[in-house]
PDB file of C-alpha atoms and ligand atoms in Angstrom:
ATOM      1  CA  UNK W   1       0.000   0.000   0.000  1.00 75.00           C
ATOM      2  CA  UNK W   2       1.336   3.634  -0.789  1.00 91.00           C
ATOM      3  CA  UNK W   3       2.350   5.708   2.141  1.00 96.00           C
ATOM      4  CA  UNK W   4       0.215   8.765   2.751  1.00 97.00           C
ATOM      5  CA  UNK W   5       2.437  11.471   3.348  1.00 97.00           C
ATOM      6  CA  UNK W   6      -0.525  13.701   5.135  1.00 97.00           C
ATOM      7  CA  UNK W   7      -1.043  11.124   7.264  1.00 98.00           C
ATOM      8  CA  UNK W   8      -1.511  12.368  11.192  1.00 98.00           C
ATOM      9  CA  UNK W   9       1.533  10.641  12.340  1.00 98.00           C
ATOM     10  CA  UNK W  10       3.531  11.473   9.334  1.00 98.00           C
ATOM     11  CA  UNK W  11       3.182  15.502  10.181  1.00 98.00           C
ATOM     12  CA  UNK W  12       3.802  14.043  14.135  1.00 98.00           C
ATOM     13  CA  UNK W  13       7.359  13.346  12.844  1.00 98.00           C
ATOM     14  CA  UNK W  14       7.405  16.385  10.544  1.00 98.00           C
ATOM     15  CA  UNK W  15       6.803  18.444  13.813  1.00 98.00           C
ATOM     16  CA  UNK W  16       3.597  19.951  12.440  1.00 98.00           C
ATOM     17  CA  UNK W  17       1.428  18.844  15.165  1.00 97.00           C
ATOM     18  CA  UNK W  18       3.151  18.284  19.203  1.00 98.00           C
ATOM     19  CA  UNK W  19       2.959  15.153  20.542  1.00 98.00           C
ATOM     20  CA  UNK W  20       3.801  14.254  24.407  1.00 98.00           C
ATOM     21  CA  UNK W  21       6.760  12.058  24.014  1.00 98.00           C
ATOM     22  CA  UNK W  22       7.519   8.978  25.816  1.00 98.00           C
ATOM     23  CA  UNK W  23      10.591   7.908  24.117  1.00 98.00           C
ATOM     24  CA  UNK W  24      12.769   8.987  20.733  1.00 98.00           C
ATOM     25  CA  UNK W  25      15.845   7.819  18.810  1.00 98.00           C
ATOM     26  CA  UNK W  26      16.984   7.938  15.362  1.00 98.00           C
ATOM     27  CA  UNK W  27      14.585   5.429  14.612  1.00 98.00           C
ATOM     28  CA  UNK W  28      11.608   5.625  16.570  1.00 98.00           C
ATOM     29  CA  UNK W  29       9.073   7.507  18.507  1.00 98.00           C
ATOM     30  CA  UNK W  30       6.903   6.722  21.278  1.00 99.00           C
ATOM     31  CA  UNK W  31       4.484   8.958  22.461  1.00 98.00           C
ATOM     32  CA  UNK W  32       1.216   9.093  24.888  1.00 98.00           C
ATOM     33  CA  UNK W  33      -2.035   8.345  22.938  1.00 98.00           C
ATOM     34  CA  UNK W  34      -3.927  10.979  22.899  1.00 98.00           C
ATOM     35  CA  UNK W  35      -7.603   9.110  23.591  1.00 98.00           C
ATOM     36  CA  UNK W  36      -6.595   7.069  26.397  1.00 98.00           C
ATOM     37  CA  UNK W  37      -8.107   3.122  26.981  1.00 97.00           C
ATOM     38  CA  UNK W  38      -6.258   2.301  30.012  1.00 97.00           C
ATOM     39  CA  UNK W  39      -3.798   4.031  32.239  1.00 98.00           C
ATOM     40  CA  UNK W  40      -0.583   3.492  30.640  1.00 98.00           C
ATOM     41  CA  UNK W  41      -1.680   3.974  26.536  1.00 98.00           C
ATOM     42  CA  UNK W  42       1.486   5.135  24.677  1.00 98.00           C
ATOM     43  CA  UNK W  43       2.201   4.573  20.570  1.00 99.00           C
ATOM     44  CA  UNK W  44       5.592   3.314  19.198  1.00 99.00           C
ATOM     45  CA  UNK W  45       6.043   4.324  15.618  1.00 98.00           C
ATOM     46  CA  UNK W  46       9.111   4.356  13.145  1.00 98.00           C
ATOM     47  CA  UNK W  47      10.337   7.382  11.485  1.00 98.00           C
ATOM     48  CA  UNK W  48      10.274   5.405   8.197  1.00 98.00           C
ATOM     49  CA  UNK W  49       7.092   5.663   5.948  1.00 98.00           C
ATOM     50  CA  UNK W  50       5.419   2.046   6.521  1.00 98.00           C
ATOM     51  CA  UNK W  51       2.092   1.628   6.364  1.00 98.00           C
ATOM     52  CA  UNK W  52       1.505  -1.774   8.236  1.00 98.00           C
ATOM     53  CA  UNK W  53       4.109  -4.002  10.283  1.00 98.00           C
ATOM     54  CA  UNK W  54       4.310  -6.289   7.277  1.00 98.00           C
ATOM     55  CA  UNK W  55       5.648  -3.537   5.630  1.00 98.00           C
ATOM     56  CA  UNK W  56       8.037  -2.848   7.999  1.00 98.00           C
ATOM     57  CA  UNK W  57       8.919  -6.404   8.640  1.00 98.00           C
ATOM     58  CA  UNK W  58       9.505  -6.811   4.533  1.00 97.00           C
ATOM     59  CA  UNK W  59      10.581  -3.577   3.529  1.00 97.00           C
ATOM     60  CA  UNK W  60      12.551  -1.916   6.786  1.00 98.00           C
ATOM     61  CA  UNK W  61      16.132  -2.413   7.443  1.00 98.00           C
ATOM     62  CA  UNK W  62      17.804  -5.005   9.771  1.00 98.00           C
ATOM     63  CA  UNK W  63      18.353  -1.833  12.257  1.00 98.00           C
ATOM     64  CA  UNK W  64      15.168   0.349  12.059  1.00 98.00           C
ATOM     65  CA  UNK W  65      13.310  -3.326  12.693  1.00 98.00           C
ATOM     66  CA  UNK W  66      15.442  -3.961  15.977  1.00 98.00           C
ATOM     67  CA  UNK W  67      15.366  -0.313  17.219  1.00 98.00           C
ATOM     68  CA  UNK W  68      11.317  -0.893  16.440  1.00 98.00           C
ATOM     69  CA  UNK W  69      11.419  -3.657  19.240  1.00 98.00           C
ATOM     70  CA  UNK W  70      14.175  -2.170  21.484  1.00 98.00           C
ATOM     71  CA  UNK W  71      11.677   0.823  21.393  1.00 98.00           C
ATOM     72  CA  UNK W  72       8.918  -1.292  22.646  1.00 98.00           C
ATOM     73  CA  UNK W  73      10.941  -2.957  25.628  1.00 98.00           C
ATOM     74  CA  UNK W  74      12.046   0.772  26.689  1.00 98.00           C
ATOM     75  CA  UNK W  75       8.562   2.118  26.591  1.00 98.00           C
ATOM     76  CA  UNK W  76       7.507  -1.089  29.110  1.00 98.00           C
ATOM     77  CA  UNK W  77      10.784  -0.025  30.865  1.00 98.00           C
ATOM     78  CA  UNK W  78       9.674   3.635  31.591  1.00 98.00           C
ATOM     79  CA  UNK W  79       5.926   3.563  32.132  1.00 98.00           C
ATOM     80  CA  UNK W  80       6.655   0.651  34.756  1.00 98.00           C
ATOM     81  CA  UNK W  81       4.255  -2.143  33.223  1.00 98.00           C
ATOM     82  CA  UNK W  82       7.113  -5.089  33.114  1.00 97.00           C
ATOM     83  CA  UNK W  83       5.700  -6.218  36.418  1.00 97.00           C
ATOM     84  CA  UNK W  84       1.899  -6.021  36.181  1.00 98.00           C
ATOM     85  CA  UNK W  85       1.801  -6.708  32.846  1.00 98.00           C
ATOM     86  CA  UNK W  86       0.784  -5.113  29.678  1.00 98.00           C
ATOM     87  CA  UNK W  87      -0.712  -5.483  26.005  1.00 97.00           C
ATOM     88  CA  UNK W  88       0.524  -4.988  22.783  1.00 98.00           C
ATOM     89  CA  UNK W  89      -1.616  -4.229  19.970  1.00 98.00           C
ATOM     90  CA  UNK W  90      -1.074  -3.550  15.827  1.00 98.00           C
ATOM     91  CA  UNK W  91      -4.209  -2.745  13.716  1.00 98.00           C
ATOM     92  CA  UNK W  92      -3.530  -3.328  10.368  1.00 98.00           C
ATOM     93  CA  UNK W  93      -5.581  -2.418   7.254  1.00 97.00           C
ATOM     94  CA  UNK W  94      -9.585  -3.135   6.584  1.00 96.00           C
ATOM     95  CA  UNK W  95      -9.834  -5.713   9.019  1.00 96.00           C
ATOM     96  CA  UNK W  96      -7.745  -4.657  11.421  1.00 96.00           C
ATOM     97  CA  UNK W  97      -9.729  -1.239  11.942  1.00 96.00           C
ATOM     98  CA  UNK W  98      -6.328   0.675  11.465  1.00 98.00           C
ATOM     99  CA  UNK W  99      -7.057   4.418  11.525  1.00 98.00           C
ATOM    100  CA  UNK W 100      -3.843   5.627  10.719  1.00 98.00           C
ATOM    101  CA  UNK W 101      -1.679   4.384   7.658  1.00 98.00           C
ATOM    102  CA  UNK W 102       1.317   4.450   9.634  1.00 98.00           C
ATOM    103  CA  UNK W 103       2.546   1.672  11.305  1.00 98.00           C
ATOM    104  CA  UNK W 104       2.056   1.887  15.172  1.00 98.00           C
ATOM    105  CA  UNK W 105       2.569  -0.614  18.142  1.00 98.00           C
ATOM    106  CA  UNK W 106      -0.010   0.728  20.795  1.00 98.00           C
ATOM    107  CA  UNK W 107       1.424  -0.464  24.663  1.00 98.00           C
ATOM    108  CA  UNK W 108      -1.810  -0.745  27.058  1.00 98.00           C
ATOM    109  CA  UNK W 109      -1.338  -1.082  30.796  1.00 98.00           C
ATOM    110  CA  UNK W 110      -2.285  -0.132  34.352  1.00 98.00           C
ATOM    111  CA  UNK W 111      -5.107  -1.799  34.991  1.00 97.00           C
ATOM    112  CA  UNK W 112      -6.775  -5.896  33.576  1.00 96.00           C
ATOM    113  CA  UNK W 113      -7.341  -5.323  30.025  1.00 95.00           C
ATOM    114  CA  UNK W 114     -10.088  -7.942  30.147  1.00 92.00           C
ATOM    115  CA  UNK W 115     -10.712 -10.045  27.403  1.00 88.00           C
ATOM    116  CA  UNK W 116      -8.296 -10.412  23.930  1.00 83.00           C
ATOM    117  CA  UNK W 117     -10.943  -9.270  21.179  1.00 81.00           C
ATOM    118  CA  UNK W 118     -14.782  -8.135  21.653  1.00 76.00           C
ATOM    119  CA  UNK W 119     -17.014  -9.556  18.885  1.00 74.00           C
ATOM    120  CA  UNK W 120     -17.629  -7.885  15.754  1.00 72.00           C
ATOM    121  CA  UNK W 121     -20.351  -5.189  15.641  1.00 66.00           C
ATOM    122  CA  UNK W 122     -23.183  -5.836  13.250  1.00 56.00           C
TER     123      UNK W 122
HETATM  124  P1  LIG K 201      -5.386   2.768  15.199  1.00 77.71           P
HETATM  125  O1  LIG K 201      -6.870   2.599  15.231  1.00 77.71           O
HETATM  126  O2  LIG K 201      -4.655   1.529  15.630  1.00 77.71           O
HETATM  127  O3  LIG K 201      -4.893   3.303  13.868  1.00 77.71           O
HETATM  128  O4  LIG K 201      -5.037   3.825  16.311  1.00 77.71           O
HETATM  129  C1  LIG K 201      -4.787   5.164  16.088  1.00 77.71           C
HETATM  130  C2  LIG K 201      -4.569   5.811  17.430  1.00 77.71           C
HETATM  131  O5  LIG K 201      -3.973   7.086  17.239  1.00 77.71           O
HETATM  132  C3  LIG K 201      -5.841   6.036  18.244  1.00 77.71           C
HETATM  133  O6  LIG K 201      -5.731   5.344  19.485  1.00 77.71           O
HETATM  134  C4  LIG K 201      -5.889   7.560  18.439  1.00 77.71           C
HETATM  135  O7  LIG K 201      -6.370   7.926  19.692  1.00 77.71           O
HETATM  136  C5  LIG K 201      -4.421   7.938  18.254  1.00 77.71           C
HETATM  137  N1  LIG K 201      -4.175   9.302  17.817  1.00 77.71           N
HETATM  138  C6  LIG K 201      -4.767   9.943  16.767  1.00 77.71           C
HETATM  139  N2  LIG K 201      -4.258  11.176  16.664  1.00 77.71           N
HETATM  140  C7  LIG K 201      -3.336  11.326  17.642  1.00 77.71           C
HETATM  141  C8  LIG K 201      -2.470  12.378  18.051  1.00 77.71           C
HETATM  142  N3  LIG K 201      -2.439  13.569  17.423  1.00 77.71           N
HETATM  143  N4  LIG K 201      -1.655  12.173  19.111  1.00 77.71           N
HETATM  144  C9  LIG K 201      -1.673  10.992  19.754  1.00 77.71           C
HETATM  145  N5  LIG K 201      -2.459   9.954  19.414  1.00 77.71           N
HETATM  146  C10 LIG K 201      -3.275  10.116  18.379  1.00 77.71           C
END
C-alpha cells in the first residue's frame, strides 16, 4: 500500500502537530495516545514511511526493525508495566480497523485489560 504522506503521524514526525513524548531515537518515537483506553496507553512508531508491520517487517532495514522492538521494551521499561503486565496491539488495514496508515505498536497497561478481542459489531 502507498504511504500517505498527510497522514496524522507522518506531520507528528514532521513536527507539524506536538505530541507528548515517551521515548525517541533515530529510529523511533513513542508517544502518549492521545484518547486514552487504560492508564498506561502510549504509541511506538518508526520514522520510516510504513504503512503496516508487514511492511516494515519486509521492507525496513535489519536496524530500524530492531530499534522498532528495542523501542517497545524501553517504553515497558519507563511507564513501569514489566511487572503487572501489559498489552501490545497492531491494527492493520480493513480488518484490522487501522485508523492511521502508519505503522504503530499501541502499549496498554495499568489496569486488567479484560478479554483479547470483543465480537464484531453488526
Ligand atoms: P489505530 O486505530 O490503531 O490506527 O489507532 C490510532 C490511534 O492514534 C488512536 O488510538 C488515536 O487515539 C491515536 N491518535 C490519533 N491522533 C493522535 C495524536 N495527534 N496524538 C496521539 N495519538 C493520536
Amino acid at each position: 500500500m502507498a504511504y500517505d504522506e498527510h497522514n496524522i503521524f507522518a506531520r507528528i514526525l514532521r513536527g507539524e502537530i506536538p505530541n507528548n513524548t515517551v521515548y525517541e531515537d533515530e529510529h523511533v518515537l513513542a508517544f502518549h495516545d492521545i484518547n486514552p483506553q487504560a492508564p498506561v496507553h502510549v504509541l511506538v512508531i518508526p520514522k520510516g514511511p510504513y504503512v503496516t508491520m508487514a511492511d516494515l517487517g519486509a521492507t525496513g532495514s535489519a536496524v530500524e526493525q530492531a530499534a522498532f522492538l528495542s523501542a517497545i521494551a524501553k517504553v515497558v521499561e519507563l511507564t513501569n508495566v514489566e511487572e503487572t503486565g501489559y498489552r501490545l496491539i497492531c491494527n492493520n488495514g480493513r480488518d484490522g480497523i487501522q485508523e492511521v496508515p502508519h505503522v504503530h505498536v499501541h502499549v496498554l497497561g495499568g489496569r486488567s485489560l479484560g478479554r483479547m478481542l470483543s465480537k464484531p459489531r453488526e
